Structures are given as structure tokens and as C-alpha cells.
């Protein structure tokens, strides 16, 4: 049994977790996530403010995670930390602190790629969410479609050509006058929308696409965002009656619904293609957008046709957290991988373990 202390500071969540286990038999002992509401106030993530907030809270967050797990640092077998991708200044706080802890306590250090962490999140709750599977990672910064034959072996099939799925939600939220980060507000508004009123074309989704085409698995959301902007500006009069305010509100809900339906359809169809092409019976979702219930529902319905089960992490594990980082680190630790004290932080890095034939 190995006990892991994980640390995650790649964006605006300061998080630490303790878990223990071996192989795919892992128990989460604690998870602390401190979200920086400050970014809600500023309407986005301000890198300088994120770094400072991490610096203020990292010591207390790690102490709390150890305390909640009922252990002290010497009871831990390794320290794991996210080293890429993300905001460099934010990552550096976690990397520096993890290095200091590991050095002071004489513990090994394991470096984890943030997106690989997202791949492991579902496995913390669902013992069956293990390879082989098709993975769709949809966060604020990334949209990745992967075939996972085993842990550490990833075939990148497709990604976004422009905006990430979460970024598209956040930008559309802004256009509709909703708070940041806007994904869940768009989802709430869309639930009240009439699906037959506003229809946007499905980006990068055509029937004549074949597996060899570069756009067979890729997605693109910037055109969809522009279509939403035009729809918001058009402000068409509504024949449903009611006051101006009611009509305006109904129209916003219809636009949100049209946007979400187009984005969900695209992601579902591309994931379905991947699961079919590789004969996978499991599909694992990860990243903040995996919290979206319309996406999960549509994914389950469509993938049932391919005989595949869909796994979505709970909201706490779908969004950024240190438990998924500790879980991925355990895998690398068991393979004998260690990071040195020269470990650095990187804004962008490809996910490790990409197999030949991946689209990079
Ligand atoms: O994975 P995450 O916590 O952070 C990154 O690594 O980026 O993802 C955050 C993203 C934000 O863009 C947020 O708007 C989106 O996830 N999100 C959602 C929902 N909840 C969070 N998007 C759509 N529907 C939701 N319910
Ligand atoms: Zn993330």
C-alpha cells in the first residue's frame, strides 16, 4: 500500500488530497479544494491574482488535507504535484511547495500532467472506469478526445481547433450576461429554452467525413460562439406574447439551448465515432464541462447504441482537484518514475504517453 499526498495549483483552485492504495485499488482519504471566488469578481482568471491566492493558502490547504486523512507528513510515501499545463505562476506555487516538502521530509516527488489527472478522476469513484476506454476531456482550457488502451498509453484522436468547450460556455455566458465561470449558468438557462426555436449549425460535423479526415475527430467552437453573438444582437421579436422582459428572457433561454444542443451534439458524435472505431465498451468523461447533465444524458443515450457505458465524475472530481493528481501519480510511482528537484512548471506540454499515430 502506498500513501500519496497530491497538490494541484494549475489554475484557480488550490487543492490537496491524500489517497492510498495499489494498482487500481485506491481509497481517497481526504480532498480539500479552495476555490478563488476572486475570479468571479474579476470576470475571469487573473494570473497574478491566482498565484498570490495560491501562495496565501497552499500551506493551510495541505495541512488540512493531511489532518482530514488523519496522517502526518512522515506517514506519506510520496508527494505528487501538477507541473503542466496551466498558468505558470500558479503552477510554480504548487511545484515549489511540493519540492520543498519532499526535500524536507526525504520523500520521492512525482510530477503529473494536469490533463492526465483528469483521465483518472472517474476511477476514484467508479472501479470500472479503467482502461481500455474512450476519453473525452472537456475543461476550460482543453478539449481532447483520446483512446486509452491502458494507463500511460494515450492515442490523441482529436482536439479543438480554437476554443475549448468550457471556454465556449464561458464566452457564451458572457454574451448572455451570466456570471463567470458560466458553464453551469448556461446549462440552467438552456434547461428553460425551447429546443425548436433557435438552431445553430453543428461545427465540424458532417456525414461525409471519413476516419482518415483530419476533421473526423476534431472540434471547433469559435464559429458557434459568433453565431450566438449574432443571435443575441438580432434580438428578434417573439410571437409568444408576454411583456418585453419575459420575451427577452425566453429568447435568451432559447439561444442558450440552441448553443448547448449544438455543442453537445458535436461532442457526443465525435466520441461515438471514437468508441466505435476502437471497439471500446467504456467512455470516460473528465474536466469541468463533464458536470453538464445535458452532455452526460446525450452521451449515455447515444453510446448505448454502441453498447458502451459512460462514466462521469461527480462535480467535485470533474473540476480541478488534487485527488485525480494523486491518483495519476500513484500509477507513475508504481512504474518507478520520480521527478528531481530541478522540476519546473510549464504552461503547455503534450500529455505524456502519447502513442505513435496521435494527432499532435
Ligand atoms: O476542469 P475545470 O475545472 O478547469 C480547467 O482545467 O479549465 O473546468 C472549468 C470549466 C469552465 O469553463 C466552466 O464553465 C465549465 O468547466 N463548467 C461547465 C459546467 N460546470 C463547469 N460547463 C458546462 N456545464 C456545466 N454544468
Ligand atoms: Zn482542469
mmCIF file of N, CA and C in Angstrom, residues 214-296:
data_model
loop_
_atom_site.group_PDB
_atom_site.id
_atom_site.type_symbol
_atom_site.label_atom_id
_atom_site.label_comp_id
_atom_site.label_asym_id
_atom_site.label_seq_id
_atom_site.Cartn_x
_atom_site.Cartn_y
_atom_site.Cartn_z
ATOM 1 N N UNK A 214 -8.754 14.786 -41.316
ATOM 2 C CA UNK A 214 -8.296 15.446 -40.089
ATOM 3 C C UNK A 214 -9.453 15.979 -39.240
ATOM 4 N N UNK A 215 -10.590 16.273 -39.879
ATOM 5 C CA UNK A 215 -11.689 16.817 -39.061
ATOM 6 C C UNK A 215 -12.696 15.747 -38.617
ATOM 7 N N UNK A 216 -12.339 14.483 -38.766
ATOM 8 C CA UNK A 216 -13.255 13.412 -38.343
ATOM 9 C C UNK A 216 -13.476 13.454 -36.827
ATOM 10 N N UNK A 217 -12.396 13.730 -36.084
ATOM 11 C CA UNK A 217 -12.492 13.761 -34.610
ATOM 12 C C UNK A 217 -12.337 15.167 -34.026
ATOM 13 N N UNK A 218 -11.775 16.104 -34.786
ATOM 14 C CA UNK A 218 -11.554 17.450 -34.240
ATOM 15 C C UNK A 218 -12.868 18.204 -34.047
ATOM 16 N N UNK A 219 -12.825 19.191 -33.173
ATOM 17 C CA UNK A 219 -13.981 20.070 -32.989
ATOM 18 C C UNK A 219 -13.529 21.528 -33.118
ATOM 19 N N UNK A 220 -14.485 22.419 -33.257
ATOM 20 C CA UNK A 220 -14.202 23.851 -33.348
ATOM 21 C C UNK A 220 -15.440 24.564 -32.826
ATOM 22 N N UNK A 221 -15.241 25.543 -31.945
ATOM 23 C CA UNK A 221 -16.412 26.201 -31.364
ATOM 24 C C UNK A 221 -16.449 27.705 -31.580
ATOM 25 N N UNK A 222 -15.455 28.269 -32.267
ATOM 26 C CA UNK A 222 -15.454 29.730 -32.361
ATOM 27 C C UNK A 222 -16.561 30.222 -33.302
ATOM 28 N N UNK A 223 -16.877 29.436 -34.349
ATOM 29 C CA UNK A 223 -17.964 29.828 -35.248
ATOM 30 C C UNK A 223 -19.304 29.809 -34.524
ATOM 31 N N UNK A 224 -19.450 28.833 -33.666
ATOM 32 C CA UNK A 224 -20.691 28.700 -32.888
ATOM 33 C C UNK A 224 -20.872 29.908 -31.962
ATOM 34 N N UNK A 225 -19.754 30.321 -31.378
ATOM 35 C CA UNK A 225 -19.779 31.491 -30.487
ATOM 36 C C UNK A 225 -20.198 32.744 -31.269
ATOM 37 N N UNK A 226 -19.683 32.902 -32.488
ATOM 38 C CA UNK A 226 -20.057 34.044 -33.317
ATOM 39 C C UNK A 226 -21.536 33.973 -33.689
ATOM 40 N N UNK A 227 -22.017 32.766 -33.978
ATOM 41 C CA UNK A 227 -23.438 32.598 -34.303
ATOM 42 C C UNK A 227 -24.308 33.013 -33.114
ATOM 43 N N UNK A 228 -23.837 32.685 -31.908
ATOM 44 C CA UNK A 228 -24.578 33.089 -30.706
ATOM 45 C C UNK A 228 -24.588 34.616 -30.590
ATOM 46 N N UNK A 229 -23.437 35.220 -30.822
ATOM 47 C CA UNK A 229 -23.334 36.683 -30.760
ATOM 48 C C UNK A 229 -24.331 37.330 -31.727
ATOM 49 N N UNK A 230 -24.378 36.798 -32.950
ATOM 50 C CA UNK A 230 -25.307 37.351 -33.939
ATOM 51 C C UNK A 230 -26.755 37.173 -33.506
ATOM 52 N N UNK A 231 -27.052 36.030 -32.925
ATOM 53 C CA UNK A 231 -28.424 35.774 -32.463
ATOM 54 C C UNK A 231 -28.798 36.723 -31.329
ATOM 55 N N UNK A 232 -27.840 36.982 -30.444
ATOM 56 C CA UNK A 232 -28.104 37.891 -29.318
ATOM 57 C C UNK A 232 -28.370 39.296 -29.866
ATOM 58 N N UNK A 233 -27.559 39.706 -30.826
ATOM 59 C CA UNK A 233 -27.695 41.048 -31.412
ATOM 60 C C UNK A 233 -28.994 41.201 -32.192
ATOM 61 N N UNK A 234 -29.376 40.127 -32.880
ATOM 62 C CA UNK A 234 -30.561 40.203 -33.734
ATOM 63 C C UNK A 234 -31.799 40.536 -32.908
ATOM 64 N N UNK A 235 -31.858 39.993 -31.679
ATOM 65 C CA UNK A 235 -32.963 40.300 -30.771
ATOM 66 C C UNK A 235 -34.323 40.233 -31.432
ATOM 67 N N UNK A 236 -34.557 39.150 -32.177
ATOM 68 C CA UNK A 236 -35.821 39.006 -32.916
ATOM 69 C C UNK A 236 -37.054 39.167 -32.028
ATOM 70 N N UNK A 237 -38.077 39.844 -32.555
ATOM 71 C CA UNK A 237 -39.314 39.924 -31.784
ATOM 72 C C UNK A 237 -39.893 38.521 -31.624
ATOM 73 N N UNK A 238 -40.584 38.314 -30.553
ATOM 74 C CA UNK A 238 -41.069 36.982 -30.230
ATOM 75 C C UNK A 238 -42.587 36.971 -30.330
ATOM 76 N N UNK A 239 -43.118 35.916 -30.953
ATOM 77 C CA UNK A 239 -44.569 35.864 -31.170
ATOM 78 C C UNK A 239 -45.305 35.209 -30.009
ATOM 79 N N UNK A 240 -44.567 34.912 -28.908
ATOM 80 C CA UNK A 240 -45.208 34.165 -27.824
ATOM 81 C C UNK A 240 -46.032 35.037 -26.878
ATOM 82 N N UNK A 241 -45.919 36.338 -27.047
ATOM 83 C CA UNK A 241 -46.647 37.215 -26.155
ATOM 84 C C UNK A 241 -45.872 37.439 -24.870
ATOM 85 N N UNK A 242 -46.511 38.086 -23.899
ATOM 86 C CA UNK A 242 -45.841 38.397 -22.638
ATOM 87 C C UNK A 242 -45.166 39.751 -22.734
ATOM 88 N N UNK A 243 -44.678 40.214 -21.578
ATOM 89 C CA UNK A 243 -44.036 41.530 -21.546
ATOM 90 C C UNK A 243 -42.713 41.480 -22.301
ATOM 91 N N UNK A 244 -42.138 42.645 -22.548
ATOM 92 C CA UNK A 244 -40.848 42.702 -23.234
ATOM 93 C C UNK A 244 -39.792 41.925 -22.454
ATOM 94 N N UNK A 245 -39.819 42.095 -21.129
ATOM 95 C CA UNK A 245 -38.818 41.426 -20.287
ATOM 96 C C UNK A 245 -38.977 39.915 -20.371
ATOM 97 N N UNK A 246 -40.212 39.449 -20.365
ATOM 98 C CA UNK A 246 -40.456 37.999 -20.457
ATOM 99 C C UNK A 246 -39.988 37.452 -21.803
ATOM 100 N N UNK A 247 -40.277 38.214 -22.847
ATOM 101 C CA UNK A 247 -39.871 37.778 -24.185
ATOM 102 C C UNK A 247 -38.356 37.735 -24.304
ATOM 103 N N UNK A 248 -37.718 38.752 -23.713
ATOM 104 C CA UNK A 248 -36.261 38.835 -23.758
ATOM 105 C C UNK A 248 -35.653 37.635 -23.037
ATOM 106 N N UNK A 249 -36.231 37.299 -21.891
ATOM 107 C CA UNK A 249 -35.724 36.193 -21.094
ATOM 108 C C UNK A 249 -35.921 34.854 -21.819
ATOM 109 N N UNK A 250 -37.082 34.683 -22.443
ATOM 110 C CA UNK A 250 -37.375 33.438 -23.171
ATOM 111 C C UNK A 250 -36.412 33.294 -24.348
ATOM 112 N N UNK A 251 -36.139 34.390 -24.999
ATOM 113 C CA UNK A 251 -35.233 34.369 -26.155
ATOM 114 C C UNK A 251 -33.807 33.990 -25.722
ATOM 115 N N UNK A 252 -33.348 34.537 -24.596
ATOM 116 C CA UNK A 252 -32.021 34.190 -24.078
ATOM 117 C C UNK A 252 -31.946 32.698 -23.774
ATOM 118 N N UNK A 253 -33.014 32.171 -23.189
ATOM 119 C CA UNK A 253 -33.046 30.737 -22.853
ATOM 120 C C UNK A 253 -33.001 29.891 -24.123
ATOM 121 N N UNK A 254 -33.723 30.334 -25.167
ATOM 122 C CA UNK A 254 -33.717 29.586 -26.437
ATOM 123 C C UNK A 254 -32.325 29.593 -27.077
ATOM 124 N N UNK A 255 -31.647 30.732 -26.983
ATOM 125 C CA UNK A 255 -30.292 30.827 -27.548
ATOM 126 C C UNK A 255 -29.342 29.906 -26.777
ATOM 127 N N UNK A 256 -29.438 29.951 -25.440
ATOM 128 C CA UNK A 256 -28.592 29.078 -24.615
ATOM 129 C C UNK A 256 -28.837 27.618 -24.985
ATOM 130 N N UNK A 257 -30.110 27.278 -25.180
ATOM 131 C CA UNK A 257 -30.463 25.902 -25.529
ATOM 132 C C UNK A 257 -29.901 25.517 -26.899
ATOM 133 N N UNK A 258 -30.043 26.432 -27.866
ATOM 134 C CA UNK A 258 -29.525 26.167 -29.211
ATOM 135 C C UNK A 258 -28.021 25.965 -29.191
ATOM 136 N N UNK A 259 -27.332 26.796 -28.403
ATOM 137 C CA UNK A 259 -25.878 26.677 -28.280
ATOM 138 C C UNK A 259 -25.494 25.339 -27.647
ATOM 139 N N UNK A 260 -26.098 25.045 -26.518
ATOM 140 C CA UNK A 260 -25.741 23.823 -25.791
ATOM 141 C C UNK A 260 -26.037 22.577 -26.629
ATOM 142 N N UNK A 261 -27.183 22.579 -27.315
ATOM 143 C CA UNK A 261 -27.536 21.423 -28.154
ATOM 144 C C UNK A 261 -26.494 21.205 -29.255
ATOM 145 N N UNK A 262 -26.047 22.292 -29.879
ATOM 146 C CA UNK A 262 -25.070 22.168 -30.967
ATOM 147 C C UNK A 262 -23.733 21.649 -30.437
ATOM 148 N N UNK A 263 -23.297 22.203 -29.312
ATOM 149 C CA UNK A 263 -22.018 21.783 -28.727
ATOM 150 C C UNK A 263 -22.090 20.328 -28.257
ATOM 151 N N UNK A 264 -23.169 19.979 -27.581
ATOM 152 C CA UNK A 264 -23.333 18.612 -27.064
ATOM 153 C C UNK A 264 -23.398 17.607 -28.213
ATOM 154 N N UNK A 265 -24.191 17.913 -29.231
ATOM 155 C CA UNK A 265 -24.307 17.014 -30.395
ATOM 156 C C UNK A 265 -22.949 16.721 -31.001
ATOM 157 N N UNK A 266 -22.153 17.778 -31.148
ATOM 158 C CA UNK A 266 -20.830 17.633 -31.759
ATOM 159 C C UNK A 266 -19.939 16.734 -30.908
ATOM 160 N N UNK A 267 -19.873 17.026 -29.612
ATOM 161 C CA UNK A 267 -19.008 16.236 -28.731
ATOM 162 C C UNK A 267 -19.455 14.780 -28.660
ATOM 163 N N UNK A 268 -20.770 14.572 -28.597
ATOM 164 C CA UNK A 268 -21.306 13.209 -28.493
ATOM 165 C C UNK A 268 -20.983 12.411 -29.749
ATOM 166 N N UNK A 269 -21.197 13.039 -30.910
ATOM 167 C CA UNK A 269 -20.983 12.318 -32.160
ATOM 168 C C UNK A 269 -19.504 11.958 -32.355
ATOM 169 N N UNK A 270 -18.611 12.888 -32.010
ATOM 170 C CA UNK A 270 -17.182 12.613 -32.172
ATOM 171 C C UNK A 270 -16.748 11.499 -31.213
ATOM 172 N N UNK A 271 -17.286 11.507 -29.997
ATOM 173 C CA UNK A 271 -16.937 10.470 -29.020
ATOM 174 C C UNK A 271 -17.482 9.114 -29.470
ATOM 175 N N UNK A 272 -18.696 9.135 -30.010
ATOM 176 C CA UNK A 272 -19.311 7.908 -30.533
ATOM 177 C C UNK A 272 -18.435 7.321 -31.644
ATOM 178 N N UNK A 273 -17.980 8.185 -32.551
ATOM 179 C CA UNK A 273 -17.098 7.729 -33.633
ATOM 180 C C UNK A 273 -15.859 7.042 -33.071
ATOM 181 N N UNK A 274 -15.260 7.640 -32.038
ATOM 182 C CA UNK A 274 -14.022 7.095 -31.456
ATOM 183 C C UNK A 274 -14.281 5.748 -30.779
ATOM 184 N N UNK A 275 -15.368 5.670 -30.018
ATOM 185 C CA UNK A 275 -15.677 4.419 -29.308
ATOM 186 C C UNK A 275 -15.936 3.291 -30.306
ATOM 187 N N UNK A 276 -16.652 3.622 -31.377
ATOM 188 C CA UNK A 276 -16.934 2.622 -32.425
ATOM 189 C C UNK A 276 -15.647 2.191 -33.126
ATOM 190 N N UNK A 277 -14.831 3.173 -33.506
ATOM 191 C CA UNK A 277 -13.615 2.877 -34.281
ATOM 192 C C UNK A 277 -12.662 1.968 -33.511
ATOM 193 N N UNK A 278 -12.604 2.147 -32.184
ATOM 194 C CA UNK A 278 -11.656 1.353 -31.386
ATOM 195 C C UNK A 278 -12.347 0.229 -30.604
ATOM 196 N N UNK A 279 -13.641 0.078 -30.816
ATOM 197 C CA UNK A 279 -14.375 -1.015 -30.178
ATOM 198 C C UNK A 279 -14.376 -0.939 -28.652
ATOM 199 N N UNK A 280 -14.453 0.277 -28.116
ATOM 200 C CA UNK A 280 -14.421 0.430 -26.653
ATOM 201 C C UNK A 280 -15.815 0.293 -26.034
ATOM 202 N N UNK A 281 -15.872 -0.366 -24.884
ATOM 203 C CA UNK A 281 -17.159 -0.543 -24.201
ATOM 204 C C UNK A 281 -17.329 0.433 -23.059
ATOM 205 N N UNK A 282 -16.316 1.279 -22.854
ATOM 206 C CA UNK A 282 -16.398 2.279 -21.787
ATOM 207 C C UNK A 282 -15.996 3.635 -22.338
ATOM 208 N N UNK A 283 -16.719 4.653 -21.884
ATOM 209 C CA UNK A 283 -16.381 6.031 -22.253
ATOM 210 C C UNK A 283 -16.255 6.820 -20.956
ATOM 211 N N UNK A 284 -15.136 7.505 -20.776
ATOM 212 C CA UNK A 284 -14.881 8.253 -19.549
ATOM 213 C C UNK A 284 -14.834 9.742 -19.880
ATOM 214 N N UNK A 285 -15.640 10.526 -19.166
ATOM 215 C CA UNK A 285 -15.611 11.982 -19.355
ATOM 216 C C UNK A 285 -14.838 12.624 -18.215
ATOM 217 N N UNK A 286 -14.209 13.738 -18.489
ATOM 218 C CA UNK A 286 -13.485 14.453 -17.438
ATOM 219 C C UNK A 286 -13.414 15.934 -17.754
ATOM 220 N N UNK A 287 -13.047 16.737 -16.752
ATOM 221 C CA UNK A 287 -12.986 18.190 -16.930
ATOM 222 C C UNK A 287 -14.298 18.831 -16.507
ATOM 223 N N UNK A 288 -14.248 20.133 -16.278
ATOM 224 C CA UNK A 288 -15.408 20.843 -15.729
ATOM 225 C C UNK A 288 -16.691 20.684 -16.529
ATOM 226 N N UNK A 289 -16.591 20.632 -17.850
ATOM 227 C CA UNK A 289 -17.795 20.541 -18.687
ATOM 228 C C UNK A 289 -18.474 19.172 -18.525
ATOM 229 N N UNK A 290 -17.740 18.195 -17.974
ATOM 230 C CA UNK A 290 -18.347 16.884 -17.700
ATOM 231 C C UNK A 290 -19.423 16.997 -16.619
ATOM 232 N N UNK A 291 -19.506 18.159 -15.936
ATOM 233 C CA UNK A 291 -20.580 18.405 -14.959
ATOM 234 C C UNK A 291 -21.906 18.639 -15.664
ATOM 235 N N UNK A 292 -21.854 18.937 -16.961
ATOM 236 C CA UNK A 292 -23.063 19.306 -17.696
ATOM 237 C C UNK A 292 -23.974 18.091 -17.871
ATOM 238 N N UNK A 293 -25.181 18.174 -17.282
ATOM 239 C CA UNK A 293 -26.067 16.999 -17.287
ATOM 240 C C UNK A 293 -26.622 16.702 -18.671
ATOM 241 N N UNK A 294 -26.824 17.761 -19.476
ATOM 242 C CA UNK A 294 -27.333 17.533 -20.836
ATOM 243 C C UNK A 294 -26.301 16.749 -21.646
ATOM 244 N N UNK A 295 -25.022 17.065 -21.441
ATOM 245 C CA UNK A 295 -23.953 16.343 -22.143
ATOM 246 C C UNK A 295 -23.937 14.877 -21.703
ATOM 247 N N UNK A 296 -23.976 14.651 -20.398
ATOM 248 C CA UNK A 296 -23.926 13.276 -19.884
ATOM 249 C C UNK A 296 -25.125 12.467 -20.372
#
